[in-house]
């Protein structure tokens, strides 16, 4: 069985550079709960592909700028 990938994210940094967007604002724009954003930022939750694209769309960046595979 292949090893599971460790995926990291830059959500907190992207929020900071988006006029210090709050977790609540991001959650509302992405259509999820604040708890989901908290779990994502903490690396405790891997989003669906759909949610990953929605988050990238909120920040108007490529998905690879939001999520990346850790070495």
JSON list of N, CA and C in Angstrom, two decimals:
[
{"chain": "A", "resi": 1, "resn": "UNK", "atom": "N", "xyz": [0.85, -1.19, 0.00]},
{"chain": "A", "resi": 1, "resn": "UNK", "atom": "CA", "xyz": [0.00, 0.00, 0.00]},
{"chain": "A", "resi": 1, "resn": "UNK", "atom": "C", "xyz": [0.89, 1.25, 0.00]},
{"chain": "A", "resi": 2, "resn": "UNK", "atom": "N", "xyz": [0.58, 2.23, -0.85]},
{"chain": "A", "resi": 2, "resn": "UNK", "atom": "CA", "xyz": [1.42, 3.44, -0.91]},
{"chain": "A", "resi": 2, "resn": "UNK", "atom": "C", "xyz": [1.33, 4.24, 0.39]},
{"chain": "A", "resi": 3, "resn": "UNK", "atom": "N", "xyz": [2.42, 4.94, 0.68]},
{"chain": "A", "resi": 3, "resn": "UNK", "atom": "CA", "xyz": [2.48, 5.79, 1.87]},
{"chain": "A", "resi": 3, "resn": "UNK", "atom": "C", "xyz": [1.57, 7.00, 1.68]},
{"chain": "A", "resi": 4, "resn": "UNK", "atom": "N", "xyz": [0.86, 7.39, 2.74]},
{"chain": "A", "resi": 4, "resn": "UNK", "atom": "CA", "xyz": [-0.03, 8.54, 2.67]},
{"chain": "A", "resi": 4, "resn": "UNK", "atom": "C", "xyz": [0.80, 9.82, 2.59]},
{"chain": "A", "resi": 5, "resn": "UNK", "atom": "N", "xyz": [0.39, 10.73, 1.71]},
{"chain": "A", "resi": 5, "resn": "UNK", "atom": "CA", "xyz": [1.10, 11.99, 1.55]},
{"chain": "A", "resi": 5, "resn": "UNK", "atom": "C", "xyz": [0.81, 12.92, 2.71]},
{"chain": "A", "resi": 6, "resn": "UNK", "atom": "N", "xyz": [1.83, 13.66, 3.13]},
{"chain": "A", "resi": 6, "resn": "UNK", "atom": "CA", "xyz": [1.65, 14.69, 4.15]},
{"chain": "A", "resi": 6, "resn": "UNK", "atom": "C", "xyz": [1.44, 16.01, 3.41]},
{"chain": "A", "resi": 7, "resn": "UNK", "atom": "N", "xyz": [0.24, 16.56, 3.56]},
{"chain": "A", "resi": 7, "resn": "UNK", "atom": "CA", "xyz": [-0.10, 17.79, 2.86]},
{"chain": "A", "resi": 7, "resn": "UNK", "atom": "C", "xyz": [-0.09, 18.94, 3.85]},
{"chain": "A", "resi": 8, "resn": "UNK", "atom": "N", "xyz": [0.62, 20.00, 3.51]},
{"chain": "A", "resi": 8, "resn": "UNK", "atom": "CA", "xyz": [0.66, 21.20, 4.34]},
{"chain": "A", "resi": 8, "resn": "UNK", "atom": "C", "xyz": [-0.12, 22.30, 3.63]},
{"chain": "A", "resi": 9, "resn": "UNK", "atom": "N", "xyz": [-0.41, 23.37, 4.37]},
{"chain": "A", "resi": 9, "resn": "UNK", "atom": "CA", "xyz": [-1.14, 24.46, 3.74]},
{"chain": "A", "resi": 9, "resn": "UNK", "atom": "C", "xyz": [-0.61, 25.81, 4.20]},
{"chain": "A", "resi": 10, "resn": "UNK", "atom": "N", "xyz": [-0.96, 26.81, 3.42]},
{"chain": "A", "resi": 10, "resn": "UNK", "atom": "CA", "xyz": [-0.54, 28.19, 3.68]},
{"chain": "A", "resi": 10, "resn": "UNK", "atom": "C", "xyz": [-1.74, 29.08, 4.00]},
{"chain": "A", "resi": 11, "resn": "UNK", "atom": "N", "xyz": [-2.80, 28.49, 4.53]},
{"chain": "A", "resi": 11, "resn": "UNK", "atom": "CA", "xyz": [-4.04, 29.24, 4.74]},
{"chain": "A", "resi": 11, "resn": "UNK", "atom": "C", "xyz": [-3.83, 30.42, 5.69]},
{"chain": "A", "resi": 12, "resn": "UNK", "atom": "N", "xyz": [-3.17, 30.18, 6.79]},
{"chain": "A", "resi": 12, "resn": "UNK", "atom": "CA", "xyz": [-2.97, 31.26, 7.76]},
{"chain": "A", "resi": 12, "resn": "UNK", "atom": "C", "xyz": [-2.21, 32.42, 7.14]},
{"chain": "A", "resi": 13, "resn": "UNK", "atom": "N", "xyz": [-1.15, 32.13, 6.40]},
{"chain": "A", "resi": 13, "resn": "UNK", "atom": "CA", "xyz": [-0.36, 33.18, 5.73]},
{"chain": "A", "resi": 13, "resn": "UNK", "atom": "C", "xyz": [-1.20, 33.91, 4.69]},
{"chain": "A", "resi": 14, "resn": "UNK", "atom": "N", "xyz": [-1.98, 33.15, 3.92]},
{"chain": "A", "resi": 14, "resn": "UNK", "atom": "CA", "xyz": [-2.83, 33.76, 2.89]},
{"chain": "A", "resi": 14, "resn": "UNK", "atom": "C", "xyz": [-3.89, 34.66, 3.53]},
{"chain": "A", "resi": 15, "resn": "UNK", "atom": "N", "xyz": [-4.43, 34.24, 4.66]},
{"chain": "A", "resi": 15, "resn": "UNK", "atom": "CA", "xyz": [-5.41, 35.09, 5.36]},
{"chain": "A", "resi": 15, "resn": "UNK", "atom": "C", "xyz": [-4.75, 36.39, 5.79]},
{"chain": "A", "resi": 16, "resn": "UNK", "atom": "N", "xyz": [-3.54, 36.31, 6.31]},
{"chain": "A", "resi": 16, "resn": "UNK", "atom": "CA", "xyz": [-2.81, 37.50, 6.76]},
{"chain": "A", "resi": 16, "resn": "UNK", "atom": "C", "xyz": [-2.63, 38.49, 5.61]},
{"chain": "A", "resi": 17, "resn": "UNK", "atom": "N", "xyz": [-2.24, 37.98, 4.45]},
{"chain": "A", "resi": 17, "resn": "UNK", "atom": "CA", "xyz": [-2.00, 38.85, 3.30]},
{"chain": "A", "resi": 17, "resn": "UNK", "atom": "C", "xyz": [-3.28, 39.28, 2.60]},
{"chain": "A", "resi": 18, "resn": "UNK", "atom": "N", "xyz": [-4.41, 38.72, 3.00]},
{"chain": "A", "resi": 18, "resn": "UNK", "atom": "CA", "xyz": [-5.72, 39.13, 2.46]},
{"chain": "A", "resi": 18, "resn": "UNK", "atom": "C", "xyz": [-6.37, 40.07, 3.48]},
{"chain": "A", "resi": 19, "resn": "UNK", "atom": "N", "xyz": [-5.66, 41.12, 3.81]},
{"chain": "A", "resi": 19, "resn": "UNK", "atom": "CA", "xyz": [-6.15, 42.12, 4.78]},
{"chain": "A", "resi": 19, "resn": "UNK", "atom": "C", "xyz": [-6.52, 41.49, 6.11]},
{"chain": "A", "resi": 20, "resn": "UNK", "atom": "N", "xyz": [-5.71, 40.52, 6.54]},
{"chain": "A", "resi": 20, "resn": "UNK", "atom": "CA", "xyz": [-5.91, 39.83, 7.82]},
{"chain": "A", "resi": 20, "resn": "UNK", "atom": "C", "xyz": [-7.34, 39.27, 7.94]},
{"chain": "A", "resi": 21, "resn": "UNK", "atom": "N", "xyz": [-7.75, 38.59, 6.87]},
{"chain": "A", "resi": 21, "resn": "UNK", "atom": "CA", "xyz": [-9.06, 37.94, 6.85]},
{"chain": "A", "resi": 21, "resn": "UNK", "atom": "C", "xyz": [-9.21, 37.01, 8.05]},
{"chain": "A", "resi": 22, "resn": "UNK", "atom": "N", "xyz": [-10.35, 37.06, 8.71]},
{"chain": "A", "resi": 22, "resn": "UNK", "atom": "CA", "xyz": [-10.57, 36.19, 9.87]},
{"chain": "A", "resi": 22, "resn": "UNK", "atom": "C", "xyz": [-10.94, 34.79, 9.41]},
{"chain": "A", "resi": 23, "resn": "UNK", "atom": "N", "xyz": [-10.83, 33.85, 10.33]},
{"chain": "A", "resi": 23, "resn": "UNK", "atom": "CA", "xyz": [-11.26, 32.48, 10.03]},
{"chain": "A", "resi": 23, "resn": "UNK", "atom": "C", "xyz": [-12.75, 32.45, 9.72]},
{"chain": "A", "resi": 24, "resn": "UNK", "atom": "N", "xyz": [-13.52, 33.26, 10.41]},
{"chain": "A", "resi": 24, "resn": "UNK", "atom": "CA", "xyz": [-14.97, 33.31, 10.16]},
{"chain": "A", "resi": 24, "resn": "UNK", "atom": "C", "xyz": [-15.26, 33.83, 8.76]},
{"chain": "A", "resi": 25, "resn": "UNK", "atom": "N", "xyz": [-14.55, 34.88, 8.34]},
{"chain": "A", "resi": 25, "resn": "UNK", "atom": "CA", "xyz": [-14.75, 35.42, 6.99]},
{"chain": "A", "resi": 25, "resn": "UNK", "atom": "C", "xyz": [-14.39, 34.39, 5.93]},
{"chain": "A", "resi": 26, "resn": "UNK", "atom": "N", "xyz": [-13.27, 33.71, 6.12]},
{"chain": "A", "resi": 26, "resn": "UNK", "atom": "CA", "xyz": [-12.86, 32.69, 5.16]},
{"chain": "A", "resi": 26, "resn": "UNK", "atom": "C", "xyz": [-13.87, 31.55, 5.12]},
{"chain": "A", "resi": 27, "resn": "UNK", "atom": "N", "xyz": [-14.31, 31.11, 6.28]},
{"chain": "A", "resi": 27, "resn": "UNK", "atom": "CA", "xyz": [-15.29, 30.02, 6.35]},
{"chain": "A", "resi": 27, "resn": "UNK", "atom": "C", "xyz": [-16.55, 30.40, 5.59]},
{"chain": "A", "resi": 28, "resn": "UNK", "atom": "N", "xyz": [-17.02, 31.62, 5.79]},
{"chain": "A", "resi": 28, "resn": "UNK", "atom": "CA", "xyz": [-18.23, 32.08, 5.11]},
{"chain": "A", "resi": 28, "resn": "UNK", "atom": "C", "xyz": [-18.05, 32.09, 3.60]},
{"chain": "A", "resi": 29, "resn": "UNK", "atom": "N", "xyz": [-16.92, 32.61, 3.14]},
{"chain": "A", "resi": 29, "resn": "UNK", "atom": "CA", "xyz": [-16.66, 32.68, 1.70]},
{"chain": "A", "resi": 29, "resn": "UNK", "atom": "C", "xyz": [-16.48, 31.30, 1.07]},
{"chain": "A", "resi": 30, "resn": "UNK", "atom": "N", "xyz": [-15.96, 30.35, 1.85]},
{"chain": "A", "resi": 30, "resn": "UNK", "atom": "CA", "xyz": [-15.71, 29.00, 1.33]},
{"chain": "A", "resi": 30, "resn": "UNK", "atom": "C", "xyz": [-16.90, 28.06, 1.56]},
{"chain": "A", "resi": 31, "resn": "UNK", "atom": "N", "xyz": [-17.87, 28.51, 2.34]},
{"chain": "A", "resi": 31, "resn": "UNK", "atom": "CA", "xyz": [-19.05, 27.70, 2.59]},
{"chain": "A", "resi": 31, "resn": "UNK", "atom": "C", "xyz": [-18.84, 26.56, 3.58]},
{"chain": "A", "resi": 32, "resn": "UNK", "atom": "N", "xyz": [-17.96, 26.80, 4.57]},
{"chain": "A", "resi": 32, "resn": "UNK", "atom": "CA", "xyz": [-17.69, 25.79, 5.60]},
{"chain": "A", "resi": 32, "resn": "UNK", "atom": "C", "xyz": [-17.77, 26.46, 6.97]},
{"chain": "A", "resi": 33, "resn": "UNK", "atom": "N", "xyz": [-17.62, 25.68, 8.02]},
{"chain": "A", "resi": 33, "resn": "UNK", "atom": "CA", "xyz": [-17.63, 26.23, 9.38]},
{"chain": "A", "resi": 33, "resn": "UNK", "atom": "C", "xyz": [-16.25, 26.75, 9.74]},
{"chain": "A", "resi": 34, "resn": "UNK", "atom": "N", "xyz": [-16.23, 27.62, 10.75]},
{"chain": "A", "resi": 34, "resn": "UNK", "atom": "CA", "xyz": [-14.95, 28.12, 11.26]},
{"chain": "A", "resi": 34, "resn": "UNK", "atom": "C", "xyz": [-14.12, 26.96, 11.80]},
{"chain": "A", "resi": 35, "resn": "UNK", "atom": "N", "xyz": [-14.78, 25.97, 12.40]},
{"chain": "A", "resi": 35, "resn": "UNK", "atom": "CA", "xyz": [-14.07, 24.81, 12.94]},
{"chain": "A", "resi": 35, "resn": "UNK", "atom": "C", "xyz": [-13.32, 24.06, 11.84]},
{"chain": "A", "resi": 36, "resn": "UNK", "atom": "N", "xyz": [-13.88, 24.03, 10.64]},
{"chain": "A", "resi": 36, "resn": "UNK", "atom": "CA", "xyz": [-13.20, 23.39, 9.52]},
{"chain": "A", "resi": 36, "resn": "UNK", "atom": "C", "xyz": [-11.92, 24.14, 9.18]},
{"chain": "A", "resi": 37, "resn": "UNK", "atom": "N", "xyz": [-12.00, 25.47, 9.18]},
{"chain": "A", "resi": 37, "resn": "UNK", "atom": "CA", "xyz": [-10.81, 26.28, 8.89]},
{"chain": "A", "resi": 37, "resn": "UNK", "atom": "C", "xyz": [-9.76, 26.08, 9.97]},
{"chain": "A", "resi": 38, "resn": "UNK", "atom": "N", "xyz": [-10.18, 26.04, 11.23]},
{"chain": "A", "resi": 38, "resn": "UNK", "atom": "CA", "xyz": [-9.25, 25.80, 12.34]},
{"chain": "A", "resi": 38, "resn": "UNK", "atom": "C", "xyz": [-8.54, 24.46, 12.15]},
{"chain": "A", "resi": 39, "resn": "UNK", "atom": "N", "xyz": [-9.30, 23.42, 11.83]},
{"chain": "A", "resi": 39, "resn": "UNK", "atom": "CA", "xyz": [-8.72, 22.08, 11.63]},
{"chain": "A", "resi": 39, "resn": "UNK", "atom": "C", "xyz": [-7.77, 22.06, 10.44]},
{"chain": "A", "resi": 40, "resn": "UNK", "atom": "N", "xyz": [-8.13, 22.75, 9.36]},
{"chain": "A", "resi": 40, "resn": "UNK", "atom": "CA", "xyz": [-7.25, 22.82, 8.19]},
{"chain": "A", "resi": 40, "resn": "UNK", "atom": "C", "xyz": [-5.93, 23.49, 8.54]},
{"chain": "A", "resi": 41, "resn": "UNK", "atom": "N", "xyz": [-6.01, 24.65, 9.19]},
{"chain": "A", "resi": 41, "resn": "UNK", "atom": "CA", "xyz": [-4.79, 25.38, 9.54]},
{"chain": "A", "resi": 41, "resn": "UNK", "atom": "C", "xyz": [-3.90, 24.59, 10.47]},
{"chain": "A", "resi": 42, "resn": "UNK", "atom": "N", "xyz": [-4.49, 23.78, 11.33]},
{"chain": "A", "resi": 42, "resn": "UNK", "atom": "CA", "xyz": [-3.72, 22.97, 12.27]},
{"chain": "A", "resi": 42, "resn": "UNK", "atom": "C", "xyz": [-3.19, 21.69, 11.64]},
{"chain": "A", "resi": 43, "resn": "UNK", "atom": "N", "xyz": [-3.56, 21.43, 10.39]},
{"chain": "A", "resi": 43, "resn": "UNK", "atom": "CA", "xyz": [-3.10, 20.22, 9.72]},
{"chain": "A", "resi": 43, "resn": "UNK", "atom": "C", "xyz": [-3.81, 18.97, 10.19]},
{"chain": "A", "resi": 44, "resn": "UNK", "atom": "N", "xyz": [-4.96, 19.13, 10.82]},
{"chain": "A", "resi": 44, "resn": "UNK", "atom": "CA", "xyz": [-5.70, 17.98, 11.35]},
{"chain": "A", "resi": 44, "resn": "UNK", "atom": "C", "xyz": [-6.78, 17.49, 10.40]},
{"chain": "A", "resi": 45, "resn": "UNK", "atom": "N", "xyz": [-6.92, 18.16, 9.27]},
{"chain": "A", "resi": 45, "resn": "UNK", "atom": "CA", "xyz": [-7.97, 17.82, 8.32]},
{"chain": "A", "resi": 45, "resn": "UNK", "atom": "C", "xyz": [-7.47, 18.07, 6.92]},
{"chain": "A", "resi": 46, "resn": "UNK", "atom": "N", "xyz": [-7.66, 17.10, 6.05]},
{"chain": "A", "resi": 46, "resn": "UNK", "atom": "CA", "xyz": [-7.32, 17.26, 4.63]},
{"chain": "A", "resi": 46, "resn": "UNK", "atom": "C", "xyz": [-8.62, 17.51, 3.88]},
{"chain": "A", "resi": 47, "resn": "UNK", "atom": "N", "xyz": [-8.72, 18.61, 3.16]},
{"chain": "A", "resi": 47, "resn": "UNK", "atom": "CA", "xyz": [-9.99, 18.95, 2.51]},
{"chain": "A", "resi": 47, "resn": "UNK", "atom": "C", "xyz": [-10.27, 18.10, 1.28]},
{"chain": "A", "resi": 48, "resn": "UNK", "atom": "N", "xyz": [-11.53, 18.10, 0.89]},
{"chain": "A", "resi": 48, "resn": "UNK", "atom": "CA", "xyz": [-11.89, 17.49, -0.39]},
{"chain": "A", "resi": 48, "resn": "UNK", "atom": "C", "xyz": [-11.27, 18.34, -1.50]},
{"chain": "A", "resi": 49, "resn": "UNK", "atom": "N", "xyz": [-11.20, 17.77, -2.66]},
{"chain": "A", "resi": 49, "resn": "UNK", "atom": "CA", "xyz": [-10.66, 18.51, -3.80]},
{"chain": "A", "resi": 49, "resn": "UNK", "atom": "C", "xyz": [-11.52, 19.74, -4.08]},
{"chain": "A", "resi": 50, "resn": "UNK", "atom": "N", "xyz": [-12.83, 19.58, -3.95]},
{"chain": "A", "resi": 50, "resn": "UNK", "atom": "CA", "xyz": [-13.74, 20.70, -4.17]},
{"chain": "A", "resi": 50, "resn": "UNK", "atom": "C", "xyz": [-13.46, 21.84, -3.20]},
{"chain": "A", "resi": 51, "resn": "UNK", "atom": "N", "xyz": [-13.30, 21.54, -1.92]},
{"chain": "A", "resi": 51, "resn": "UNK", "atom": "CA", "xyz": [-13.02, 22.58, -0.93]},
{"chain": "A", "resi": 51, "resn": "UNK", "atom": "C", "xyz": [-11.66, 23.21, -1.18]},
{"chain": "A", "resi": 52, "resn": "UNK", "atom": "N", "xyz": [-10.69, 22.41, -1.56]},
{"chain": "A", "resi": 52, "resn": "UNK", "atom": "CA", "xyz": [-9.36, 22.95, -1.85]},
{"chain": "A", "resi": 52, "resn": "UNK", "atom": "C", "xyz": [-9.44, 23.99, -2.97]},
{"chain": "A", "resi": 53, "resn": "UNK", "atom": "N", "xyz": [-10.20, 23.69, -4.01]},
{"chain": "A", "resi": 53, "resn": "UNK", "atom": "CA", "xyz": [-10.36, 24.65, -5.11]},
{"chain": "A", "resi": 53, "resn": "UNK", "atom": "C", "xyz": [-11.15, 25.88, -4.68]},
{"chain": "A", "resi": 54, "resn": "UNK", "atom": "N", "xyz": [-12.15, 25.68, -3.82]},
{"chain": "A", "resi": 54, "resn": "UNK", "atom": "CA", "xyz": [-12.93, 26.83, -3.32]},
{"chain": "A", "resi": 54, "resn": "UNK", "atom": "C", "xyz": [-12.03, 27.77, -2.53]},
{"chain": "A", "resi": 55, "resn": "UNK", "atom": "N", "xyz": [-11.16, 27.21, -1.67]},
{"chain": "A", "resi": 55, "resn": "UNK", "atom": "CA", "xyz": [-10.24, 28.04, -0.89]},
{"chain": "A", "resi": 55, "resn": "UNK", "atom": "C", "xyz": [-9.28, 28.80, -1.80]},
{"chain": "A", "resi": 56, "resn": "UNK", "atom": "N", "xyz": [-8.74, 28.13, -2.80]},
{"chain": "A", "resi": 56, "resn": "UNK", "atom": "CA", "xyz": [-7.84, 28.80, -3.74]},
{"chain": "A", "resi": 56, "resn": "UNK", "atom": "C", "xyz": [-8.58, 29.93, -4.45]},
{"chain": "A", "resi": 57, "resn": "UNK", "atom": "N", "xyz": [-9.84, 29.69, -4.79]},
{"chain": "A", "resi": 57, "resn": "UNK", "atom": "CA", "xyz": [-10.64, 30.70, -5.46]},
{"chain": "A", "resi": 57, "resn": "UNK", "atom": "C", "xyz": [-10.88, 31.91, -4.56]},
{"chain": "A", "resi": 58, "resn": "UNK", "atom": "N", "xyz": [-11.13, 31.68, -3.28]},
{"chain": "A", "resi": 58, "resn": "UNK", "atom": "CA", "xyz": [-11.33, 32.78, -2.33]},
{"chain": "A", "resi": 58, "resn": "UNK", "atom": "C", "xyz": [-10.10, 33.69, -2.33]},
{"chain": "A", "resi": 59, "resn": "UNK", "atom": "N", "xyz": [-8.91, 33.09, -2.32]},
{"chain": "A", "resi": 59, "resn": "UNK", "atom": "CA", "xyz": [-7.67, 33.87, -2.28]},
{"chain": "A", "resi": 59, "resn": "UNK", "atom": "C", "xyz": [-7.20, 34.30, -3.67]},
{"chain": "A", "resi": 60, "resn": "UNK", "atom": "N", "xyz": [-7.88, 33.82, -4.71]},
{"chain": "A", "resi": 60, "resn": "UNK", "atom": "CA", "xyz": [-7.52, 34.12, -6.10]},
{"chain": "A", "resi": 60, "resn": "UNK", "atom": "C", "xyz": [-6.08, 33.74, -6.41]},
{"chain": "A", "resi": 61, "resn": "UNK", "atom": "N", "xyz": [-5.73, 32.50, -6.00]},
{"chain": "A", "resi": 61, "resn": "UNK", "atom": "CA", "xyz": [-4.41, 31.95, -6.27]},
{"chain": "A", "resi": 61, "resn": "UNK", "atom": "C", "xyz": [-4.57, 30.53, -6.82]},
{"chain": "A", "resi": 62, "resn": "UNK", "atom": "N", "xyz": [-3.49, 29.98, -7.32]},
{"chain": "A", "resi": 62, "resn": "UNK", "atom": "CA", "xyz": [-3.51, 28.59, -7.76]},
{"chain": "A", "resi": 62, "resn": "UNK", "atom": "C", "xyz": [-3.57, 27.67, -6.55]},
{"chain": "A", "resi": 63, "resn": "UNK", "atom": "N", "xyz": [-4.15, 26.50, -6.73]},
{"chain": "A", "resi": 63, "resn": "UNK", "atom": "CA", "xyz": [-4.31, 25.57, -5.61]},
{"chain": "A", "resi": 63, "resn": "UNK", "atom": "C", "xyz": [-2.96, 25.19, -4.99]},
{"chain": "A", "resi": 64, "resn": "UNK", "atom": "N", "xyz": [-1.90, 25.17, -5.80]},
{"chain": "A", "resi": 64, "resn": "UNK", "atom": "CA", "xyz": [-0.57, 24.85, -5.30]},
{"chain": "A", "resi": 64, "resn": "UNK", "atom": "C", "xyz": [0.00, 25.91, -4.37]},
{"chain": "A", "resi": 65, "resn": "UNK", "atom": "N", "xyz": [-0.59, 27.10, -4.37]},
{"chain": "A", "resi": 65, "resn": "UNK", "atom": "CA", "xyz": [-0.15, 28.14, -3.43]},
{"chain": "A", "resi": 65, "resn": "UNK", "atom": "C", "xyz": [-0.84, 27.98, -2.08]},
{"chain": "A", "resi": 66, "resn": "UNK", "atom": "N", "xyz": [-1.93, 27.22, -2.05]},
{"chain": "A", "resi": 66, "resn": "UNK", "atom": "CA", "xyz": [-2.66, 26.99, -0.80]},
{"chain": "A", "resi": 66, "resn": "UNK", "atom": "C", "xyz": [-2.18, 25.70, -0.15]},
{"chain": "A", "resi": 67, "resn": "UNK", "atom": "N", "xyz": [-2.05, 24.63, -0.95]},
{"chain": "A", "resi": 67, "resn": "UNK", "atom": "CA", "xyz": [-1.68, 23.32, -0.45]},
{"chain": "A", "resi": 67, "resn": "UNK", "atom": "C", "xyz": [-0.44, 22.81, -1.17]},
{"chain": "A", "resi": 68, "resn": "UNK", "atom": "N", "xyz": [0.41, 22.08, -0.42]},
{"chain": "A", "resi": 68, "resn": "UNK", "atom": "CA", "xyz": [1.58, 21.47, -1.02]},
{"chain": "A", "resi": 68, "resn": "UNK", "atom": "C", "xyz": [1.94, 20.20, -0.26]},
{"chain": "A", "resi": 69, "resn": "UNK", "atom": "N", "xyz": [2.64, 19.34, -0.93]},
{"chain": "A", "resi": 69, "resn": "UNK", "atom": "CA", "xyz": [3.07, 18.07, -0.32]},
{"chain": "A", "resi": 69, "resn": "UNK", "atom": "C", "xyz": [4.36, 18.36, 0.44]},
{"chain": "A", "resi": 70, "resn": "UNK", "atom": "N", "xyz": [4.37, 17.97, 1.72]},
{"chain": "A", "resi": 70, "resn": "UNK", "atom": "CA", "xyz": [5.55, 18.17, 2.57]},
{"chain": "A", "resi": 70, "resn": "UNK", "atom": "C", "xyz": [6.59, 17.12, 2.22]},
{"chain": "A", "resi": 71, "resn": "UNK", "atom": "N", "xyz": [7.83, 17.49, 2.35]},
{"chain": "A", "resi": 71, "resn": "UNK", "atom": "CA", "xyz": [8.94, 16.55, 2.09]},
{"chain": "A", "resi": 71, "resn": "UNK", "atom": "C", "xyz": [9.10, 15.59, 3.22]}
]
